[in-house]
Structures are given as structure tokens and as C-alpha cells.
Amino acid sequence: MFLDKIELINFRLHKHTNLNFSENLNYIVGGNGQGKTTILEGIYYLCTTRNINQASDSDVVMFGENYFEINGVFKDLTQNKLKINFSLEANKKYLYLDNKQFYRASSVIGKFPVVTLTQSDHAITLGSPAERRKFIDSVIAQSSEVYLKTLIDYNKTLRQRSSLLSQIKESGNRSLLTQLDAWTDALVEAGTELVKRRKVFIEKFNEFIRESYFKVMENKEVPHIEYSFLDEDDPDKIGDVYKQAIAEMREQELRRATNLVGPHRDDFIFRINDNELKKFGSQGQHKTFQIALRFGEFFFLKEVLNKTPIFLMDDVFGELDVYRASKISRYLKEIGQAFITITDFSNLDYLHRSEDDYKLIVENGSVKYD
Amino acid sequence: MQIAEPLQLAIDELSKLPSIGKKSALRLALHLLKSDKENVDNLVNAISDLKTKIQFCKNCFNISVDDLCSVCENPKRDRSMICVVEEASDIISIEKTNEYRGLYHVLGGVLSPLSGKSADNLNINELVKRVEKGSIKEIIIATNPDTEGETTSLYIFKLLKPFNLKVTRLARGLPIGGDLEFADDATIGRAVLGRIELL
């Protein structure tokens, strides 16, 4: 699947931009603030109906206008037309697939899979465990609706349970403890399911990360993601170990009125040659790991969804040394369709470009082909 | 435009009803205004009878005209079985199937600490009391298959464990006559996990 055309109307700096894309690599070149990333933003809207940075839809409307519109044509064996129209006045998005209106984002999610590599990926390797959980959860959820539902269930149970814990703390009413036990059972049931699926996923995902990392760094370095839940490796024992741990923490949970045990506190340890990335990694290793994660996500989704995602890469080359950048640019050839923003093309001679790649030059919201 | 006060009052009251907005309320009010007095009186009586003539069954908390509801009073029902539901409306759904001949018990909601619902606000103690009387052999828990419904069923299960009864939970899976193609992934996933042996 690839995006053949896009039309952006009143979309940030783009008054009215019509673009045709290559099935392969599309380099989007221009200075800062000229509207490069906006093109990626538009593509992301088409694939997910949502904003790439969780910005609100009204922020995207060109200053002084009262709507924005994005039209796109995806080509696969068949052709799909997608239209997103946002009205500032109604503060509402109108979505159309092949001229037929639809109302829920979930009707297109998974239909046009997309993988992004942006500056904010720094947070995945450098930030808190929550960022790593968010990344891992989003990859698994894209490949399994059951996982997504279980995760939603689990989070809801967490909220209910913590509310009950506070009630017990405030009221001192110990008769509520039997109800707490029921919520604990529900938590352990959903939580165990999450842990098991995370374990299976990480095992498989490690192969993808190794492969991607290898393409960039050859075999100089070996990456690995480590995940263990309460030090238990046997999937059949996770439920029991979980139950026992939560029983041991009971008094502490009651005292602090919070959920202290479970996959919502998991961390995923990223390692390079057995050294913990977060503690010992250089800037370059962090960047390379982030890239390997996204390429890994790409090839993982391609395999499980049996569909080739679109790859969006925002201003990544600027941060890399020539060796890595050149390797990545070669690796991109294996991807299929990708959109790559670059601030300056002149000193990027090491990029492997071929005839069927497009180069789009963006200046103040208008686009030329080179 | 200034709307005549009685009309405005009717619109305000109607729009308090679920899934009725201001516009629908206006349309309903105008319709009533144009209707015969007799029709309107019938409606008014029907509504006020709801509050005066209907009560909750002393035994199972179903909607009832008398102290005991029609299910509890029916001598043909199987008195060794109780189906536990969240709301009285669930009884109507199950009764329509004609597949269940036992009694019911309406909880009046599910456990949800976030919205302030604990076991004390539900008719759970009353259920235990019914079981304590001894003639019950099976409890079927028919709460909704969502987080709160599942947890409530776990809780009831724990409470009833000492009584040594058969406690069952409604099966979940594919809709009858439904196409596998159109079922959502989570439902199919659950149905695969809860598959039934044929041979």
C-alpha cells in the first residue's frame, strides 16, 4: 500500500498544496518553519484521523480561515480515497472513505498503517519507564485488538481499585476488604494476560531490533530488550507470583492507597552489548536505538498485519554521523514508501538516492519538485 | 422569540429525559399541544401510574405491581435457580428468550468505587439471604461482560463459595446467526479461548 496523492487546504502554512508521491522514498527538503513537517502531519491525519503530536485540530487550521481539508488517494490492489474536513465553527471533523462518511476513527485504523520516527522518540530511550511502556503497548495494540481491550480493561480496573483503596483508607472501613479482593482478582486476571503477551512480544521483537540495528551498525553492537515481571520467566506461574506479590504488598497498598504491583509499573531495559543504554549509552547509540525501534516496529507490523506501513521520518539525518546516515539511507530502500524531511540537502551526498525517489522542496507553504 | 410559559415548562421537563435534546423536546411538546385532550390525559395517567402503581418485588427487586413480581409468584418457575442481573431491564431481555425458567435477582447496578457504588448500595446481602434459606441449587451470574460486571461476578462468587452451590457465569462468544467476518477481534479472541468440545 502507498499514498499516491495528497491535497492540503488551509492546513497550517499550506493554503492549497497538491502533491504526487513516489512509491519509494520522498525527500521533503526545506529550511526551518517552511512547512515540511506539516506534510508529514497531513499524511498522519489521513492514516489515523488524528494529529501526529496530539495537537488539537483547531490549531492546525491556517490563520484567518475557518476550516482545513485533507484529501488523499491510497493505492494497493484497489484504490481508496480519504477525505478529512475540519470545521472550526462546528469544532468537528468530518471523515469520508471513498466518498462515504464514517464516524469512528476505528473504521480506518489498521487499514492504512503508519510508523513514525521523530525527535520526540528521544523520550523512549531517555525518558521514564512510562514512555517505554507507551511505545511497547502501542506496537502490540496495533497488532492485536485483544491486547488493546485487555489494556483498557486493566487501566479501568486500576482506577476502580485505587478509588476503593482511598475509600478504605479514609473511612477505615475494613468490611470493604472483601470487595478489594474481587478487584484484586480482576486486576491479576487482566494483568497476567498483559504480562504474558508482553513477554511473547518482546521475545519476537528482539529479533526485529537486532536485525534493524545490524543494518545500521553491522555487528559492532548487539541490542537487546529485557523484560521480566517479578523475576518470573515461566508464563504459567506469572498469575500465582503476581497474586502472591500483591498479597504481600497489601498493607502497604492500603496505607498509600495506590496500586503498587502490576504491569503498569513495568520497565523494559534497553541494552547494547549487555550495557544498559539509559546509563551508559552515547547520544549516537541512543539515536541508533530509537531508529532500530521504529524500523523494528515497521517490519514487525508488516509481518503481522501482512500490509506494508507508510514510514514517516522527521528530521533524523541531521543528528547522525555520516556512517550511520549512509547506512540508514541504504536501509530505507528496503522499506517501501517513506517520507523523509531534511533541513538541508547540500551536504548530504552520502544519501543513496535512486531515479524513482522524489525530492520535494518546500518553501513557505509551497512545494516544488526537484 | 418568547415562548409561552407552559410550553417552555413542558420543553424543559421533556428535555430532562434521556436521549431527548432541546429540539426533540420542542417537537414533542408541540405534538402534544396539537393532540386530543384524551390522548394527552392517557399519557399523563400512564406516567403518573408508573410512580404510584409500580414497586419493586420484595423478593427479587424486579419491577412489580404487587409485593411479589409475576416471576416470583408464578408456581411453574423453577425455585432452585436464581439468575443474577444488573438491572430489571435485563430480566426483560432474558424473558424474551423463553429459555430460562428459574427465578431472578436484580442487583441494581454493579460494583464501581469510582461512581461510589459499593456492595452496600447493591442488593447483594439480600441475595445471600435468599441463598441462606437453603432451597437454591444454582446461581447464574448474568452481569455485563465489562470490567465492573466481571468484578461484581467475582465478588458474588467469593461470597457464595461457602454455600457449596453451583455458581455459573453466562457464556460469551459469537452472536448467533452472525458472520465471523463481522465480529470484532476481541469477541472472536474470547470465543476461541472459550471454545466448546464437540467430540
Coordinates of C-alpha atoms in Angstrom, one line a residue:
Chain A
M1 CA 0.0 0.0 0.0
F2 CA 1.2 3.5 -0.7
L3 CA 0.0 7.1 -0.7
D4 CA -0.3 8.3 -4.2
K5 CA -1.5 11.8 -3.8
I6 CA -2.4 14.3 -1.1
E7 CA -4.2 17.7 -1.2
L8 CA -3.8 20.1 1.7
I9 CA -6.2 23.0 2.1
N10 CA -5.8 25.7 4.7
F11 CA -3.6 23.3 6.6
R12 CA -1.1 25.4 8.7
L13 CA 1.1 27.1 6.1
H14 CA -0.4 25.2 3.2
K15 CA -3.1 27.3 1.5
H16 CA -3.6 24.8 -1.2
T17 CA -1.0 22.2 -1.9
N18 CA -1.3 19.3 -4.3
L19 CA 1.3 16.6 -4.2
N20 CA 2.1 13.4 -6.0
F21 CA 4.3 10.9 -4.3
S22 CA 6.8 8.3 -5.2
E23 CA 6.1 4.7 -4.2
N24 CA 9.6 4.7 -2.8
L25 CA 11.4 7.5 -1.0
N26 CA 10.1 11.0 -0.8
Y27 CA 12.6 13.5 0.5
I28 CA 11.0 16.7 1.7
V29 CA 13.6 19.4 1.9
G30 CA 13.5 23.0 3.2
G31 CA 14.5 25.4 5.9
N32 CA 13.0 25.6 9.4
G33 CA 9.4 26.6 9.6
Q34 CA 8.7 26.3 5.9
G35 CA 6.1 23.5 6.2
K36 CA 8.0 20.2 5.8
T37 CA 6.7 18.5 8.9
T38 CA 3.2 19.8 8.1
I39 CA 3.2 17.4 5.1
L40 CA 4.0 14.5 7.5
E41 CA 1.3 15.8 9.8
G42 CA -1.2 15.7 6.9
I43 CA -0.2 12.2 5.9
Y44 CA -0.6 11.1 9.6
Y45 CA -4.1 12.6 9.7
L46 CA -5.1 10.5 6.7
C47 CA -3.7 7.3 8.2
T48 CA -5.1 7.7 11.7
T49 CA -7.6 10.7 11.5
R50 CA -5.6 12.1 14.4
N51 CA -2.9 14.7 14.9
I52 CA 0.7 13.4 15.0
N53 CA 1.6 15.4 18.1
Q54 CA -1.8 15.2 19.8
A55 CA -2.2 18.9 18.9
S56 CA -5.8 20.0 18.7
D57 CA -7.5 20.1 15.3
S58 CA -8.3 23.8 15.6
D59 CA -4.5 24.6 16.0
V60 CA -3.9 23.2 12.5
V61 CA -6.3 25.5 10.6
M62 CA -4.5 28.2 8.7
F63 CA -4.6 31.5 10.5
G64 CA -7.7 33.5 9.4
E65 CA -9.5 30.5 7.8
N66 CA -12.4 28.5 9.3
Y67 CA -11.7 25.0 8.1
F68 CA -9.0 22.7 6.9
E69 CA -9.3 19.8 4.5
I70 CA -7.0 16.9 3.5
N71 CA -7.7 14.6 0.6
G72 CA -5.6 11.6 -0.1
V73 CA -5.5 8.6 -2.5
F74 CA -4.0 5.4 -1.3
K75 CA -3.2 2.7 -3.8
D76 CA -3.0 -1.0 -3.2
L77 CA -4.6 -3.7 -5.4
T78 CA -7.6 -1.3 -5.2
Q79 CA -7.7 2.4 -4.7
N80 CA -9.1 4.2 -1.6
K81 CA -9.9 7.9 -1.4
L82 CA -9.8 9.5 2.0
K83 CA -11.1 12.9 3.0
I84 CA -10.8 14.7 6.3
N85 CA -12.6 18.0 6.7
F86 CA -12.4 20.0 9.9
S87 CA -14.8 22.9 10.6
L88 CA -13.6 25.4 13.1
E89 CA -17.1 26.7 13.7
A90 CA -18.6 23.3 14.5
N91 CA -15.3 22.2 16.0
K92 CA -15.9 18.9 14.3
K93 CA -14.1 16.6 11.9
Y94 CA -16.0 15.1 9.0
L95 CA -14.4 11.8 7.7
Y96 CA -15.0 10.2 4.3
L97 CA -13.7 7.0 2.9
D98 CA -14.4 6.7 -0.8
N99 CA -17.0 9.5 -0.6
K100 CA -18.9 7.7 2.2
Q101 CA -19.0 9.4 5.5
F102 CA -17.8 7.4 8.6
Y103 CA -17.9 8.5 12.2
R104 CA -15.4 6.4 14.1
A105 CA -11.6 6.6 13.7
S106 CA -11.6 2.8 14.4
S107 CA -13.2 2.2 11.0
V108 CA -9.9 3.2 9.3
I109 CA -7.4 2.3 12.0
G110 CA -5.2 -0.6 10.8
K111 CA -6.3 0.0 7.2
F112 CA -3.5 2.4 6.5
P113 CA -0.8 1.5 9.0
V114 CA 1.9 4.2 9.6
V115 CA 5.1 4.2 11.5
T116 CA 6.8 7.5 12.6
L117 CA 10.3 8.3 13.6
T118 CA 10.5 11.8 15.1
Q119 CA 12.5 13.9 17.6
S120 CA 10.1 13.0 20.3
D121 CA 11.3 9.4 20.2
H122 CA 14.2 10.6 22.4
A123 CA 11.8 10.0 25.3
I124 CA 11.5 6.3 24.6
T125 CA 15.2 5.6 25.4
L126 CA 16.0 8.5 27.6
G127 CA 12.7 9.1 29.4
S128 CA 10.7 7.4 32.2
P129 CA 9.5 3.7 32.1
A130 CA 6.1 5.1 31.2
E131 CA 7.4 6.2 27.8
R132 CA 8.8 2.7 27.1
R133 CA 5.5 1.1 28.2
K134 CA 3.6 3.5 25.9
F135 CA 5.8 2.5 22.9
I136 CA 5.6 -1.2 23.5
D137 CA 1.9 -1.1 24.2
S138 CA 1.2 0.9 21.0
V139 CA 3.1 -1.6 18.9
I140 CA 1.4 -4.6 20.4
A141 CA -2.0 -2.9 20.3
Q142 CA -1.7 -2.2 16.6
S143 CA -1.1 -5.9 16.0
S144 CA -3.8 -7.2 18.5
E145 CA -7.2 -5.8 19.3
V146 CA -7.5 -8.3 22.1
Y147 CA -4.4 -6.7 23.7
L148 CA -5.8 -3.3 23.4
K149 CA -9.1 -4.3 25.0
T150 CA -7.3 -6.1 27.8
L151 CA -5.1 -3.0 28.4
I152 CA -8.2 -0.7 28.5
D153 CA -9.8 -3.2 31.0
Y154 CA -6.7 -3.3 33.1
N155 CA -6.4 0.5 33.3
K156 CA -10.1 0.8 34.3
T157 CA -9.6 -1.8 37.0
L158 CA -6.6 0.2 38.3
R159 CA -8.7 3.3 38.6
Q160 CA -11.6 1.5 40.3
R161 CA -9.2 -0.3 42.7
S162 CA -7.3 2.8 43.6
S163 CA -10.5 4.6 44.3
L164 CA -11.6 1.7 46.6
L165 CA -8.2 1.8 48.3
S166 CA -8.7 5.5 49.1
Q167 CA -12.2 4.9 50.4
I168 CA -10.9 2.2 52.7
K169 CA -8.1 4.5 53.9
E170 CA -10.4 7.4 54.5
S171 CA -13.2 5.5 56.1
G172 CA -11.1 2.9 57.9
N173 CA -14.0 0.5 56.9
R174 CA -12.3 -2.9 56.8
S175 CA -15.5 -4.6 55.7
L176 CA -14.7 -3.2 52.2
L177 CA -11.7 -5.6 52.1
T178 CA -13.8 -8.4 50.5
Q179 CA -14.6 -6.1 47.7
L180 CA -11.0 -5.2 47.4
D181 CA -10.2 -8.9 46.9
A182 CA -12.6 -9.0 44.0
W183 CA -10.9 -6.0 42.4
T184 CA -7.5 -7.6 43.1
D185 CA -8.7 -10.8 41.3
A186 CA -9.9 -8.8 38.3
L187 CA -6.6 -6.9 38.2
V188 CA -4.5 -10.0 38.4
E189 CA -6.5 -11.6 35.7
A190 CA -6.2 -8.8 33.2
G191 CA -2.6 -8.0 34.3
T192 CA -1.4 -11.6 33.8
E193 CA -2.8 -11.6 30.3
L194 CA -0.9 -8.3 29.6
V195 CA 2.4 -9.7 31.0
K196 CA 2.1 -12.9 29.1
R197 CA 1.5 -11.1 25.8
R198 CA 4.3 -8.6 26.5
K199 CA 6.7 -11.4 27.1
V200 CA 5.8 -13.2 23.9
F201 CA 6.0 -9.9 22.0
I202 CA 9.4 -8.8 23.4
E203 CA 10.9 -12.2 22.5
K204 CA 9.8 -11.8 18.9
F205 CA 10.5 -8.1 18.8
N206 CA 14.1 -8.6 19.9
E207 CA 14.8 -10.4 16.6
F208 CA 13.5 -7.4 14.7
I209 CA 15.5 -4.9 16.7
R210 CA 18.7 -7.0 16.3
E211 CA 18.1 -7.1 12.5
S212 CA 17.4 -3.4 12.2
Y213 CA 20.3 -2.4 14.5
F214 CA 22.6 -4.7 12.5
K215 CA 21.7 -2.9 9.2
V216 CA 22.8 0.4 10.7
M217 CA 25.8 -0.7 12.8
E218 CA 26.7 -4.0 11.3
N219 CA 27.8 -6.4 14.0
K220 CA 29.8 -3.9 16.1
E221 CA 27.0 -3.7 18.6
V222 CA 24.2 -6.1 19.7
P223 CA 21.0 -4.5 21.1
H224 CA 18.6 -6.3 23.4
I225 CA 15.4 -5.5 25.2
E226 CA 15.0 -7.1 28.6
Y227 CA 11.6 -7.6 30.2
S228 CA 10.9 -9.6 33.3
F229 CA 7.8 -9.4 35.5
L230 CA 8.6 -10.1 39.2
D231 CA 11.6 -12.2 38.0
E232 CA 9.3 -15.0 36.8
D233 CA 10.1 -16.5 33.5
D234 CA 7.6 -19.3 33.3
P235 CA 4.4 -17.9 31.8
D236 CA 2.2 -20.5 33.7
K237 CA 3.5 -19.2 37.0
I238 CA 3.0 -15.5 36.4
G239 CA -0.5 -15.4 37.8
D240 CA 0.5 -17.1 41.0
V241 CA 3.6 -15.0 41.5
Y242 CA 1.5 -11.9 40.8
K243 CA -1.1 -12.9 43.3
Q244 CA 1.5 -13.6 46.0
A245 CA 3.3 -10.3 45.4
I246 CA 0.1 -8.3 45.6
A247 CA -0.9 -10.2 48.8
E248 CA 2.5 -9.3 50.4
M249 CA 2.0 -5.6 49.5
R250 CA -1.5 -5.4 50.8
E251 CA -0.9 -3.4 53.9
Q252 CA 1.4 -1.0 52.1
E253 CA -1.2 -0.6 49.3
L254 CA -3.8 0.2 51.9
R255 CA -1.5 2.7 53.6
R256 CA -0.6 4.5 50.5
A257 CA -3.9 4.0 48.7
T258 CA -2.2 3.2 45.4
N259 CA -1.8 0.2 43.1
L260 CA 1.8 -0.9 43.8
V261 CA 2.1 -4.2 41.9
G262 CA 1.4 -4.9 38.3
P263 CA 2.4 -4.4 34.6
H264 CA 1.5 -0.7 35.0
R265 CA 4.9 -0.4 36.8
D266 CA 6.8 -2.5 34.3
D267 CA 10.0 -1.3 32.7
F268 CA 11.8 -2.5 29.6
I269 CA 15.5 -2.4 29.9
F270 CA 17.3 -1.5 26.6
R271 CA 20.8 -2.9 26.4
I272 CA 23.7 -2.6 23.9
N273 CA 26.3 -5.3 24.3
D274 CA 24.8 -6.0 27.7
N275 CA 25.3 -2.5 28.9
E276 CA 22.2 -0.6 30.0
L277 CA 21.6 2.1 27.3
K278 CA 20.0 4.5 29.7
K279 CA 23.1 4.5 32.0
F280 CA 25.9 4.1 29.6
G281 CA 24.7 4.9 26.1
S282 CA 26.2 7.7 24.0
Q283 CA 24.0 10.2 22.1
G284 CA 24.7 8.3 18.9
Q285 CA 23.7 4.9 20.5
H286 CA 20.5 6.4 21.8
K287 CA 19.6 7.7 18.4
T288 CA 20.6 4.5 16.7
F289 CA 18.5 2.5 19.2
Q290 CA 15.5 4.8 18.6
I291 CA 15.9 4.2 14.9
A292 CA 16.1 0.5 15.4
L293 CA 13.0 0.5 17.5
R294 CA 11.0 2.2 14.7
F295 CA 12.4 0.1 11.9
G296 CA 11.7 -2.9 14.1
E297 CA 8.1 -1.7 14.6
F298 CA 7.8 -1.3 10.8
F299 CA 9.0 -4.8 9.9
F300 CA 7.1 -6.3 12.8
L301 CA 3.8 -4.7 11.7
K302 CA 4.5 -5.5 8.1
E303 CA 4.8 -9.2 9.1
V304 CA 1.8 -9.5 11.4
L305 CA -0.6 -7.2 9.5
N306 CA 0.5 -8.5 6.2
K307 CA 0.5 -4.9 4.9
T308 CA 3.3 -2.5 4.3
P309 CA 3.1 0.5 6.6
I310 CA 4.0 4.0 5.4
F311 CA 7.1 5.3 7.1
L312 CA 7.4 9.0 8.3
M313 CA 10.8 10.2 9.3
D314 CA 11.1 13.7 10.7
D315 CA 14.4 15.4 10.6
V316 CA 16.5 12.5 11.7
F317 CA 19.5 12.7 9.5
G318 CA 20.8 16.0 11.0
E319 CA 21.7 14.2 14.2
L320 CA 23.6 11.3 12.7
D321 CA 27.2 10.9 11.7
V322 CA 28.0 10.2 8.0
Y323 CA 28.5 6.5 8.6
R324 CA 25.1 5.9 10.3
A325 CA 23.2 8.2 8.0
S326 CA 24.6 6.5 4.9
K327 CA 23.7 3.1 6.3
I328 CA 20.2 4.2 7.2
S329 CA 19.6 5.7 3.8
R330 CA 20.6 2.4 2.2
Y331 CA 18.3 0.6 4.7
L332 CA 15.4 2.8 3.7
K333 CA 15.4 1.2 0.2
E334 CA 14.0 -2.0 1.8
I335 CA 11.1 -0.1 3.3
G336 CA 8.7 0.7 0.5
Q337 CA 7.2 4.1 0.8
A338 CA 8.8 6.6 3.1
F339 CA 8.6 10.3 3.7
I340 CA 11.8 11.9 5.0
T341 CA 12.1 15.6 6.0
I342 CA 15.6 17.1 5.7
T343 CA 16.6 20.7 6.5
D344 CA 19.4 20.9 4.0
F345 CA 20.3 18.6 1.1
S346 CA 23.5 20.2 0.0
N347 CA 25.9 18.3 2.3
L348 CA 24.0 15.0 2.3
D349 CA 25.8 13.5 -0.6
Y350 CA 26.1 10.2 1.2
L351 CA 22.4 9.6 0.8
H352 CA 21.6 6.7 -1.5
R353 CA 19.2 8.1 -3.9
S354 CA 17.7 6.4 -6.9
E355 CA 15.8 7.5 -10.0
D356 CA 12.3 6.8 -8.7
D357 CA 12.8 8.8 -5.5
Y358 CA 11.2 12.2 -5.3
K359 CA 12.7 15.3 -3.9
L360 CA 10.2 18.0 -2.8
I361 CA 11.4 21.4 -2.0
V362 CA 9.2 23.3 0.5
E363 CA 9.3 27.0 0.9
N364 CA 6.8 29.0 2.9
G365 CA 4.0 26.5 2.3
S366 CA 4.5 26.0 -1.4
V367 CA 6.2 23.0 -2.9
K368 CA 8.4 22.5 -6.0
Y369 CA 9.8 19.2 -7.3
D370 CA 13.4 18.9 -8.0
Chain B
M1 CA -38.8 34.7 20.5
Q2 CA -40.6 34.5 23.8
I3 CA -42.2 31.0 24.2
A4 CA -45.4 30.8 26.2
E5 CA -44.5 29.8 29.7
P6 CA -46.5 26.5 29.9
L7 CA -44.9 25.4 26.6
Q8 CA -41.4 26.3 27.8
L9 CA -42.0 24.4 31.0
A10 CA -43.1 21.3 29.1
I11 CA -40.0 21.6 26.9
D12 CA -37.7 21.9 29.9
E13 CA -39.2 18.8 31.6
L14 CA -39.2 16.7 28.4
S15 CA -35.6 17.6 27.7
K16 CA -34.6 16.1 31.1
L17 CA -35.4 12.6 29.7
P18 CA -32.5 10.5 28.3
S19 CA -31.6 11.0 24.7
I20 CA -34.1 13.9 24.3
G21 CA -32.4 17.2 23.4
K22 CA -33.9 20.7 23.2
K23 CA -35.1 20.3 19.6
S24 CA -36.8 16.9 20.1
A25 CA -38.4 18.2 23.3
L26 CA -39.9 21.2 21.4
R27 CA -41.2 18.8 18.7
L28 CA -42.8 16.5 21.3
A29 CA -44.3 19.4 23.2
L30 CA -45.8 20.9 20.0
H31 CA -47.1 17.4 19.1
L32 CA -48.8 17.1 22.5
L33 CA -50.2 20.6 22.2
K34 CA -51.9 19.5 18.9
S35 CA -53.1 16.2 20.2
D36 CA -56.6 15.4 21.5
K37 CA -57.1 16.1 25.2
E38 CA -57.9 12.4 25.7
N39 CA -54.6 11.2 24.3
V40 CA -52.7 13.6 26.5
D41 CA -54.6 12.5 29.6
N42 CA -53.9 8.9 28.8
L43 CA -50.2 9.7 28.6
V44 CA -50.2 11.7 31.8
N45 CA -52.0 8.9 33.7
A46 CA -49.7 6.3 32.4
I47 CA -46.7 8.3 33.6
S48 CA -48.1 9.0 37.0
D49 CA -49.2 5.4 37.4
L50 CA -45.6 4.4 37.0
K51 CA -44.8 6.1 40.2
T52 CA -47.9 5.2 42.2
K53 CA -48.7 1.6 41.0
I54 CA -45.3 0.2 40.4
Q55 CA -43.0 -1.0 43.1
F56 CA -40.0 -3.3 43.4
C57 CA -40.5 -7.0 44.2
K58 CA -39.8 -7.8 47.8
N59 CA -38.0 -11.0 46.9
C60 CA -36.0 -10.2 43.7
F61 CA -36.3 -6.4 43.2
N62 CA -37.9 -6.9 39.8
I63 CA -40.4 -4.3 38.6
S64 CA -43.8 -5.3 40.0
V65 CA -47.4 -4.3 40.6
D66 CA -47.8 -6.3 43.8
D67 CA -45.4 -7.1 46.6
L68 CA -44.1 -10.1 44.6
C69 CA -43.4 -9.8 40.9
S70 CA -45.0 -12.1 38.3
V71 CA -41.9 -14.3 38.1
C72 CA -41.7 -14.9 41.8
E73 CA -45.4 -15.6 42.1
N74 CA -45.5 -18.0 39.2
P75 CA -45.7 -21.5 40.7
K76 CA -44.4 -23.0 37.5
R77 CA -41.0 -21.4 37.8
D78 CA -38.0 -23.5 39.0
R79 CA -37.3 -22.3 42.5
S80 CA -33.9 -23.9 42.8
M81 CA -32.3 -21.5 40.3
I82 CA -31.5 -17.7 40.6
C83 CA -30.2 -15.6 37.7
V84 CA -28.4 -12.5 39.0
V85 CA -28.8 -9.5 36.7
E86 CA -27.7 -5.8 37.0
E87 CA -31.0 -4.1 36.2
A88 CA -34.6 -5.1 35.9
S89 CA -34.4 -4.4 32.1
D90 CA -32.0 -7.3 31.8
I91 CA -34.9 -9.6 33.0
I92 CA -37.0 -8.5 30.1
S93 CA -34.2 -9.4 27.7
I94 CA -33.7 -12.8 29.2
E95 CA -37.5 -13.5 29.5
K96 CA -37.9 -12.8 25.8
T97 CA -35.8 -15.8 25.0
N98 CA -38.2 -18.2 26.8
E99 CA -35.1 -20.3 27.6
Y100 CA -34.9 -19.7 31.3
R101 CA -37.5 -21.0 33.8
G102 CA -35.9 -20.1 37.1
L103 CA -36.1 -17.0 39.4
Y104 CA -34.2 -13.7 39.2
H105 CA -32.3 -11.3 41.4
V106 CA -31.8 -7.7 40.5
L107 CA -28.6 -6.1 41.9
G108 CA -29.5 -2.6 41.0
G109 CA -26.1 -1.9 39.5
V110 CA -22.5 -3.2 39.7
L111 CA -19.5 -2.6 42.0
S112 CA -17.8 0.7 41.0
P113 CA -15.9 2.6 43.6
L114 CA -15.3 5.4 41.1
S115 CA -19.0 6.2 41.0
G116 CA -19.5 5.4 44.7
K117 CA -21.2 2.0 44.2
S118 CA -20.1 -0.5 46.8
A119 CA -21.7 -3.8 47.8
D120 CA -23.8 -2.0 50.5
N121 CA -25.6 0.0 47.8
L122 CA -26.5 -3.1 45.8
N123 CA -28.9 -5.9 46.7
I124 CA -26.1 -8.3 47.3
N125 CA -26.9 -9.0 51.0
E126 CA -30.5 -9.8 50.0
L127 CA -29.1 -12.4 47.5
V128 CA -27.1 -14.0 50.3
K129 CA -30.2 -14.1 52.5
R130 CA -32.2 -15.9 49.8
V131 CA -29.4 -18.4 49.4
E132 CA -29.2 -19.0 53.2
K133 CA -32.8 -20.2 53.1
G134 CA -31.4 -23.3 51.5
S135 CA -33.6 -24.3 48.6
I136 CA -31.3 -22.8 45.9
K137 CA -29.1 -25.2 43.9
E138 CA -27.7 -23.0 41.2
I139 CA -26.8 -19.3 40.8
I140 CA -26.3 -18.0 37.3
I141 CA -24.5 -14.6 37.2
A142 CA -25.5 -12.6 34.2
T143 CA -23.8 -9.3 34.8
N144 CA -22.4 -7.5 31.7
P145 CA -19.0 -8.7 30.4
D146 CA -17.2 -5.4 31.2
T147 CA -14.7 -4.6 33.9
E148 CA -17.3 -3.8 36.6
G149 CA -19.6 -6.6 35.7
E150 CA -16.8 -9.2 35.8
T151 CA -15.5 -7.9 39.1
T152 CA -19.0 -8.0 40.6
S153 CA -19.4 -11.5 39.5
L154 CA -16.1 -12.4 41.1
Y155 CA -17.2 -10.8 44.3
I156 CA -20.5 -12.6 44.4
F157 CA -18.8 -15.8 43.6
K158 CA -16.5 -15.3 46.6
L159 CA -19.5 -14.6 48.9
L160 CA -21.4 -17.7 47.8
K161 CA -18.4 -20.1 47.9
P162 CA -19.1 -21.3 51.4
F163 CA -22.6 -22.4 50.5
N164 CA -21.5 -25.1 48.1
L165 CA -23.8 -24.4 45.3
K166 CA -23.3 -24.5 41.6
V167 CA -22.4 -21.0 40.5
T168 CA -22.2 -20.3 36.8
R169 CA -21.5 -17.3 34.5
L170 CA -23.1 -16.6 31.2
A171 CA -21.0 -17.8 28.3
R172 CA -19.5 -15.2 26.0
G173 CA -18.7 -15.5 22.3
L174 CA -20.1 -15.2 18.9
P175 CA -23.6 -13.9 18.2
I176 CA -26.0 -16.5 16.7
G177 CA -26.6 -16.0 13.0
G178 CA -23.7 -13.6 13.0
D179 CA -21.0 -13.7 10.4
L180 CA -17.5 -14.4 11.8
E181 CA -16.3 -11.8 9.3
F182 CA -18.2 -9.0 11.1
A183 CA -17.4 -9.9 14.7
D184 CA -14.8 -7.7 16.4
D185 CA -11.4 -9.2 17.1
A186 CA -11.8 -9.2 20.9
T187 CA -15.0 -11.2 20.7
I188 CA -13.6 -13.7 18.3
G189 CA -10.5 -13.9 20.5
R190 CA -12.7 -14.6 23.6
A191 CA -14.7 -17.1 21.7
V192 CA -11.6 -19.0 20.7
L193 CA -10.5 -19.2 24.3
G194 CA -13.9 -20.3 25.5
R195 CA -14.4 -22.9 22.7
I196 CA -16.6 -25.9 23.3
E197 CA -15.6 -29.5 22.7
L198 CA -17.8 -31.3 20.2
L199 CA -16.3 -34.8 20.3

